[in-house]
Amino acid sequence: MDREWNDSQPIYRQLRDRVVAMILDGVLKEGDPLPSVRSVAAEYRLNHLTVLKGYQELVDEQLVESRRGRGMFINMGARNLLLRGERQKFLAEEWPRVHATIQRLGLRAEELLGGATSAASPRTASPADAAANAASSNPAEEKEKP
């Protein structure tokens, strides 16, 4: 988890969001224990009540269960529950803004999909682009040439 906290929302909420992200990313799996309240409080220099409040939100959302004397564990089905909720939240809150930007810029689906894959793999370049990229790819080689 990141050690930095921001002022945009309460720390207990940020802690809850970080645990949710870890579940969605597969870092924490169903059945895994959460780090103890005391260890999180000590490691991140937080009040233990702040950590407890963040964990309690996860319990209230039925993502985590408290097992007396053993700690807190990720519930079975927590990831699927989160995915459903996060997808709905994205479609209701973020997608309208993204869609409006796409419309404003006049982007086509092919451009959007091509842009997503070009970040992962280089696009086919024209000979002029290839020459320009080759010339600027290694400035150290340029300096060594007589």
JSON list of C-alpha atoms in Angstrom, two decimals:
[
{"chain": "A", "resi": 1, "resn": "MET", "atom": "CA", "xyz": [0.00, 0.00, 0.00]},
{"chain": "A", "resi": 2, "resn": "ASP", "atom": "CA", "xyz": [1.06, 3.55, -0.67]},
{"chain": "A", "resi": 3, "resn": "ARG", "atom": "CA", "xyz": [2.19, 5.47, 2.40]},
{"chain": "A", "resi": 4, "resn": "GLU", "atom": "CA", "xyz": [0.93, 8.84, 1.17]},
{"chain": "A", "resi": 5, "resn": "TRP", "atom": "CA", "xyz": [-2.49, 10.16, 2.15]},
{"chain": "A", "resi": 6, "resn": "ASN", "atom": "CA", "xyz": [-4.25, 13.11, 0.55]},
{"chain": "A", "resi": 7, "resn": "ASP", "atom": "CA", "xyz": [-6.73, 15.67, 1.80]},
{"chain": "A", "resi": 8, "resn": "SER", "atom": "CA", "xyz": [-9.46, 14.81, -0.73]},
{"chain": "A", "resi": 9, "resn": "GLN", "atom": "CA", "xyz": [-11.24, 12.40, 1.62]},
{"chain": "A", "resi": 10, "resn": "PRO", "atom": "CA", "xyz": [-10.85, 10.96, 5.13]},
{"chain": "A", "resi": 11, "resn": "ILE", "atom": "CA", "xyz": [-7.91, 8.59, 5.68]},
{"chain": "A", "resi": 12, "resn": "TYR", "atom": "CA", "xyz": [-10.17, 5.70, 6.75]},
{"chain": "A", "resi": 13, "resn": "ARG", "atom": "CA", "xyz": [-11.94, 6.00, 3.38]},
{"chain": "A", "resi": 14, "resn": "GLN", "atom": "CA", "xyz": [-8.63, 6.07, 1.50]},
{"chain": "A", "resi": 15, "resn": "LEU", "atom": "CA", "xyz": [-7.54, 2.97, 3.42]},
{"chain": "A", "resi": 16, "resn": "ARG", "atom": "CA", "xyz": [-10.79, 1.23, 2.47]},
{"chain": "A", "resi": 17, "resn": "ASP", "atom": "CA", "xyz": [-10.28, 2.21, -1.18]},
{"chain": "A", "resi": 18, "resn": "ARG", "atom": "CA", "xyz": [-6.73, 0.83, -1.14]},
{"chain": "A", "resi": 19, "resn": "VAL", "atom": "CA", "xyz": [-7.90, -2.52, 0.20]},
{"chain": "A", "resi": 20, "resn": "VAL", "atom": "CA", "xyz": [-10.63, -2.58, -2.47]},
{"chain": "A", "resi": 21, "resn": "ALA", "atom": "CA", "xyz": [-8.01, -1.88, -5.17]},
{"chain": "A", "resi": 22, "resn": "MET", "atom": "CA", "xyz": [-5.83, -4.70, -3.80]},
{"chain": "A", "resi": 23, "resn": "ILE", "atom": "CA", "xyz": [-8.80, -7.09, -4.00]},
{"chain": "A", "resi": 24, "resn": "LEU", "atom": "CA", "xyz": [-9.64, -6.01, -7.56]},
{"chain": "A", "resi": 25, "resn": "ASP", "atom": "CA", "xyz": [-5.98, -6.30, -8.62]},
{"chain": "A", "resi": 26, "resn": "GLY", "atom": "CA", "xyz": [-5.73, -9.79, -7.13]},
{"chain": "A", "resi": 27, "resn": "VAL", "atom": "CA", "xyz": [-3.14, -8.83, -4.52]},
{"chain": "A", "resi": 28, "resn": "LEU", "atom": "CA", "xyz": [-5.61, -9.89, -1.82]},
{"chain": "A", "resi": 29, "resn": "LYS", "atom": "CA", "xyz": [-7.60, -12.98, -2.73]},
{"chain": "A", "resi": 30, "resn": "GLU", "atom": "CA", "xyz": [-10.80, -14.38, -1.31]},
{"chain": "A", "resi": 31, "resn": "GLY", "atom": "CA", "xyz": [-10.06, -16.10, 1.99]},
{"chain": "A", "resi": 32, "resn": "ASP", "atom": "CA", "xyz": [-6.86, -14.09, 2.59]},
{"chain": "A", "resi": 33, "resn": "PRO", "atom": "CA", "xyz": [-6.45, -12.35, 5.93]},
{"chain": "A", "resi": 34, "resn": "LEU", "atom": "CA", "xyz": [-6.19, -8.59, 6.14]},
{"chain": "A", "resi": 35, "resn": "PRO", "atom": "CA", "xyz": [-3.17, -7.23, 7.97]},
{"chain": "A", "resi": 36, "resn": "SER", "atom": "CA", "xyz": [-4.00, -6.64, 11.61]},
{"chain": "A", "resi": 37, "resn": "VAL", "atom": "CA", "xyz": [-5.33, -3.26, 12.70]},
{"chain": "A", "resi": 38, "resn": "ARG", "atom": "CA", "xyz": [-2.31, -2.80, 14.97]},
{"chain": "A", "resi": 39, "resn": "SER", "atom": "CA", "xyz": [0.25, -3.61, 12.29]},
{"chain": "A", "resi": 40, "resn": "VAL", "atom": "CA", "xyz": [-1.38, -1.27, 9.74]},
{"chain": "A", "resi": 41, "resn": "ALA", "atom": "CA", "xyz": [-1.65, 1.49, 12.34]},
{"chain": "A", "resi": 42, "resn": "ALA", "atom": "CA", "xyz": [2.01, 1.10, 13.29]},
{"chain": "A", "resi": 43, "resn": "GLU", "atom": "CA", "xyz": [3.32, 0.78, 9.73]},
{"chain": "A", "resi": 44, "resn": "TYR", "atom": "CA", "xyz": [1.42, 3.77, 8.35]},
{"chain": "A", "resi": 45, "resn": "ARG", "atom": "CA", "xyz": [1.56, 5.81, 11.55]},
{"chain": "A", "resi": 46, "resn": "LEU", "atom": "CA", "xyz": [-2.23, 5.97, 11.88]},
{"chain": "A", "resi": 47, "resn": "ASN", "atom": "CA", "xyz": [-4.51, 5.90, 14.86]},
{"chain": "A", "resi": 48, "resn": "HIS", "atom": "CA", "xyz": [-5.79, 2.35, 15.31]},
{"chain": "A", "resi": 49, "resn": "LEU", "atom": "CA", "xyz": [-9.37, 3.68, 15.39]},
{"chain": "A", "resi": 50, "resn": "THR", "atom": "CA", "xyz": [-8.85, 5.12, 11.89]},
{"chain": "A", "resi": 51, "resn": "VAL", "atom": "CA", "xyz": [-7.76, 1.71, 10.60]},
{"chain": "A", "resi": 52, "resn": "LEU", "atom": "CA", "xyz": [-10.62, 0.02, 12.42]},
{"chain": "A", "resi": 53, "resn": "LYS", "atom": "CA", "xyz": [-13.12, 2.42, 10.85]},
{"chain": "A", "resi": 54, "resn": "GLY", "atom": "CA", "xyz": [-11.76, 1.70, 7.36]},
{"chain": "A", "resi": 55, "resn": "TYR", "atom": "CA", "xyz": [-11.94, -2.05, 8.00]},
{"chain": "A", "resi": 56, "resn": "GLN", "atom": "CA", "xyz": [-15.46, -1.67, 9.43]},
{"chain": "A", "resi": 57, "resn": "GLU", "atom": "CA", "xyz": [-16.62, -0.15, 6.14]},
{"chain": "A", "resi": 58, "resn": "LEU", "atom": "CA", "xyz": [-15.38, -3.29, 4.39]},
{"chain": "A", "resi": 59, "resn": "VAL", "atom": "CA", "xyz": [-17.32, -5.42, 6.89]},
{"chain": "A", "resi": 60, "resn": "ASP", "atom": "CA", "xyz": [-20.45, -3.30, 6.37]},
{"chain": "A", "resi": 61, "resn": "GLU", "atom": "CA", "xyz": [-20.14, -3.80, 2.61]},
{"chain": "A", "resi": 62, "resn": "GLN", "atom": "CA", "xyz": [-19.85, -7.57, 3.21]},
{"chain": "A", "resi": 63, "resn": "LEU", "atom": "CA", "xyz": [-16.44, -7.70, 1.56]},
{"chain": "A", "resi": 64, "resn": "VAL", "atom": "CA", "xyz": [-14.66, -8.78, 4.74]},
{"chain": "A", "resi": 65, "resn": "GLU", "atom": "CA", "xyz": [-15.65, -10.86, 7.72]},
{"chain": "A", "resi": 66, "resn": "SER", "atom": "CA", "xyz": [-14.31, -10.68, 11.24]},
{"chain": "A", "resi": 67, "resn": "ARG", "atom": "CA", "xyz": [-13.43, -14.01, 12.82]},
{"chain": "A", "resi": 68, "resn": "ARG", "atom": "CA", "xyz": [-13.25, -13.69, 16.56]},
{"chain": "A", "resi": 69, "resn": "GLY", "atom": "CA", "xyz": [-9.70, -14.14, 17.79]},
{"chain": "A", "resi": 70, "resn": "ARG", "atom": "CA", "xyz": [-8.33, -14.75, 14.28]},
{"chain": "A", "resi": 71, "resn": "GLY", "atom": "CA", "xyz": [-8.68, -11.44, 12.45]},
{"chain": "A", "resi": 72, "resn": "MET", "atom": "CA", "xyz": [-10.44, -10.21, 9.35]},
{"chain": "A", "resi": 73, "resn": "PHE", "atom": "CA", "xyz": [-10.64, -12.19, 6.11]},
{"chain": "A", "resi": 74, "resn": "ILE", "atom": "CA", "xyz": [-11.73, -11.44, 2.55]},
{"chain": "A", "resi": 75, "resn": "ASN", "atom": "CA", "xyz": [-15.18, -12.98, 1.93]},
{"chain": "A", "resi": 76, "resn": "MET", "atom": "CA", "xyz": [-15.81, -15.42, -0.87]},
{"chain": "A", "resi": 77, "resn": "GLY", "atom": "CA", "xyz": [-17.39, -13.55, -3.78]},
{"chain": "A", "resi": 78, "resn": "ALA", "atom": "CA", "xyz": [-15.95, -10.19, -2.66]},
{"chain": "A", "resi": 79, "resn": "ARG", "atom": "CA", "xyz": [-14.11, -9.59, -5.94]},
{"chain": "A", "resi": 80, "resn": "ASN", "atom": "CA", "xyz": [-17.22, -10.28, -8.05]},
{"chain": "A", "resi": 81, "resn": "LEU", "atom": "CA", "xyz": [-19.29, -8.03, -5.80]},
{"chain": "A", "resi": 82, "resn": "LEU", "atom": "CA", "xyz": [-16.70, -5.27, -6.17]},
{"chain": "A", "resi": 83, "resn": "LEU", "atom": "CA", "xyz": [-16.48, -5.71, -9.94]},
{"chain": "A", "resi": 84, "resn": "ARG", "atom": "CA", "xyz": [-20.24, -5.32, -10.29]},
{"chain": "A", "resi": 85, "resn": "GLY", "atom": "CA", "xyz": [-20.26, -2.24, -8.10]},
{"chain": "A", "resi": 86, "resn": "GLU", "atom": "CA", "xyz": [-17.20, -0.64, -9.71]},
{"chain": "A", "resi": 87, "resn": "ARG", "atom": "CA", "xyz": [-18.56, -1.27, -13.21]},
{"chain": "A", "resi": 88, "resn": "GLN", "atom": "CA", "xyz": [-21.87, 0.37, -12.30]},
{"chain": "A", "resi": 89, "resn": "LYS", "atom": "CA", "xyz": [-20.04, 3.27, -10.69]},
{"chain": "A", "resi": 90, "resn": "PHE", "atom": "CA", "xyz": [-17.85, 3.71, -13.78]},
{"chain": "A", "resi": 91, "resn": "LEU", "atom": "CA", "xyz": [-20.82, 3.65, -16.15]},
{"chain": "A", "resi": 92, "resn": "ALA", "atom": "CA", "xyz": [-22.83, 6.07, -14.01]},
{"chain": "A", "resi": 93, "resn": "GLU", "atom": "CA", "xyz": [-20.11, 8.52, -12.97]},
{"chain": "A", "resi": 94, "resn": "GLU", "atom": "CA", "xyz": [-17.06, 8.35, -15.22]},
{"chain": "A", "resi": 95, "resn": "TRP", "atom": "CA", "xyz": [-18.32, 7.11, -18.58]},
{"chain": "A", "resi": 96, "resn": "PRO", "atom": "CA", "xyz": [-20.54, 10.16, -19.27]},
{"chain": "A", "resi": 97, "resn": "ARG", "atom": "CA", "xyz": [-17.46, 12.41, -18.95]},
{"chain": "A", "resi": 98, "resn": "VAL", "atom": "CA", "xyz": [-15.33, 10.08, -21.07]},
{"chain": "A", "resi": 99, "resn": "HIS", "atom": "CA", "xyz": [-18.07, 9.79, -23.69]},
{"chain": "A", "resi": 100, "resn": "ALA", "atom": "CA", "xyz": [-18.49, 13.57, -23.82]},
{"chain": "A", "resi": 101, "resn": "THR", "atom": "CA", "xyz": [-14.73, 13.98, -24.38]},
{"chain": "A", "resi": 102, "resn": "ILE", "atom": "CA", "xyz": [-14.78, 11.37, -27.15]},
{"chain": "A", "resi": 103, "resn": "GLN", "atom": "CA", "xyz": [-17.66, 13.19, -28.83]},
{"chain": "A", "resi": 104, "resn": "ARG", "atom": "CA", "xyz": [-15.99, 16.59, -28.41]},
{"chain": "A", "resi": 105, "resn": "LEU", "atom": "CA", "xyz": [-12.76, 15.34, -30.00]},
{"chain": "A", "resi": 106, "resn": "GLY", "atom": "CA", "xyz": [-14.56, 13.45, -32.75]},
{"chain": "A", "resi": 107, "resn": "LEU", "atom": "CA", "xyz": [-12.76, 10.19, -32.04]},
{"chain": "A", "resi": 108, "resn": "ARG", "atom": "CA", "xyz": [-13.83, 6.97, -33.74]},
{"chain": "A", "resi": 109, "resn": "ALA", "atom": "CA", "xyz": [-13.92, 3.52, -32.13]},
{"chain": "A", "resi": 110, "resn": "GLU", "atom": "CA", "xyz": [-11.02, 2.37, -34.33]},
{"chain": "A", "resi": 111, "resn": "GLU", "atom": "CA", "xyz": [-8.87, 5.24, -33.08]},
{"chain": "A", "resi": 112, "resn": "LEU", "atom": "CA", "xyz": [-9.73, 4.50, -29.47]},
{"chain": "A", "resi": 113, "resn": "LEU", "atom": "CA", "xyz": [-8.98, 0.80, -29.79]},
{"chain": "A", "resi": 114, "resn": "GLY", "atom": "CA", "xyz": [-5.85, 1.51, -31.79]},
{"chain": "A", "resi": 115, "resn": "GLY", "atom": "CA", "xyz": [-4.68, 3.98, -29.14]},
{"chain": "A", "resi": 116, "resn": "ALA", "atom": "CA", "xyz": [-5.13, 1.40, -26.40]},
{"chain": "A", "resi": 117, "resn": "THR", "atom": "CA", "xyz": [-3.09, -1.20, -28.27]},
{"chain": "A", "resi": 118, "resn": "SER", "atom": "CA", "xyz": [-0.43, 1.21, -29.54]},
{"chain": "A", "resi": 119, "resn": "ALA", "atom": "CA", "xyz": [0.65, 1.86, -25.96]},
{"chain": "A", "resi": 120, "resn": "ALA", "atom": "CA", "xyz": [1.33, -1.86, -25.63]},
{"chain": "A", "resi": 121, "resn": "SER", "atom": "CA", "xyz": [2.87, -2.40, -29.10]},
{"chain": "A", "resi": 122, "resn": "PRO", "atom": "CA", "xyz": [4.31, 0.02, -31.63]},
{"chain": "A", "resi": 123, "resn": "ARG", "atom": "CA", "xyz": [2.09, 0.95, -34.56]},
{"chain": "A", "resi": 124, "resn": "THR", "atom": "CA", "xyz": [3.15, 0.45, -38.14]},
{"chain": "A", "resi": 125, "resn": "ALA", "atom": "CA", "xyz": [5.18, 3.48, -39.06]},
{"chain": "A", "resi": 126, "resn": "SER", "atom": "CA", "xyz": [5.79, 5.09, -42.41]},
{"chain": "A", "resi": 127, "resn": "PRO", "atom": "CA", "xyz": [9.37, 4.99, -43.73]},
{"chain": "A", "resi": 128, "resn": "ALA", "atom": "CA", "xyz": [9.79, 8.67, -42.77]},
{"chain": "A", "resi": 129, "resn": "ASP", "atom": "CA", "xyz": [8.58, 7.96, -39.22]},
{"chain": "A", "resi": 130, "resn": "ALA", "atom": "CA", "xyz": [10.89, 4.94, -38.96]},
{"chain": "A", "resi": 131, "resn": "ALA", "atom": "CA", "xyz": [13.88, 7.01, -40.11]},
{"chain": "A", "resi": 132, "resn": "ALA", "atom": "CA", "xyz": [13.07, 9.81, -37.67]},
{"chain": "A", "resi": 133, "resn": "ASN", "atom": "CA", "xyz": [12.67, 7.34, -34.81]},
{"chain": "A", "resi": 134, "resn": "ALA", "atom": "CA", "xyz": [15.92, 5.57, -35.69]},
{"chain": "A", "resi": 135, "resn": "ALA", "atom": "CA", "xyz": [17.83, 8.85, -35.78]},
{"chain": "A", "resi": 136, "resn": "SER", "atom": "CA", "xyz": [16.49, 9.98, -32.42]},
{"chain": "A", "resi": 137, "resn": "SER", "atom": "CA", "xyz": [16.44, 6.59, -30.68]},
{"chain": "A", "resi": 138, "resn": "ASN", "atom": "CA", "xyz": [20.00, 6.64, -29.36]},
{"chain": "A", "resi": 139, "resn": "PRO", "atom": "CA", "xyz": [21.59, 10.06, -29.03]},
{"chain": "A", "resi": 140, "resn": "ALA", "atom": "CA", "xyz": [24.82, 8.48, -27.69]},
{"chain": "A", "resi": 141, "resn": "GLU", "atom": "CA", "xyz": [25.39, 6.76, -31.04]},
{"chain": "A", "resi": 142, "resn": "GLU", "atom": "CA", "xyz": [24.93, 10.07, -32.84]},
{"chain": "A", "resi": 143, "resn": "LYS", "atom": "CA", "xyz": [27.68, 11.67, -30.72]},
{"chain": "A", "resi": 144, "resn": "GLU", "atom": "CA", "xyz": [30.13, 8.85, -31.48]},
{"chain": "A", "resi": 145, "resn": "LYS", "atom": "CA", "xyz": [29.82, 9.26, -35.28]},
{"chain": "A", "resi": 146, "resn": "PRO", "atom": "CA", "xyz": [32.63, 11.36, -36.86]}
]
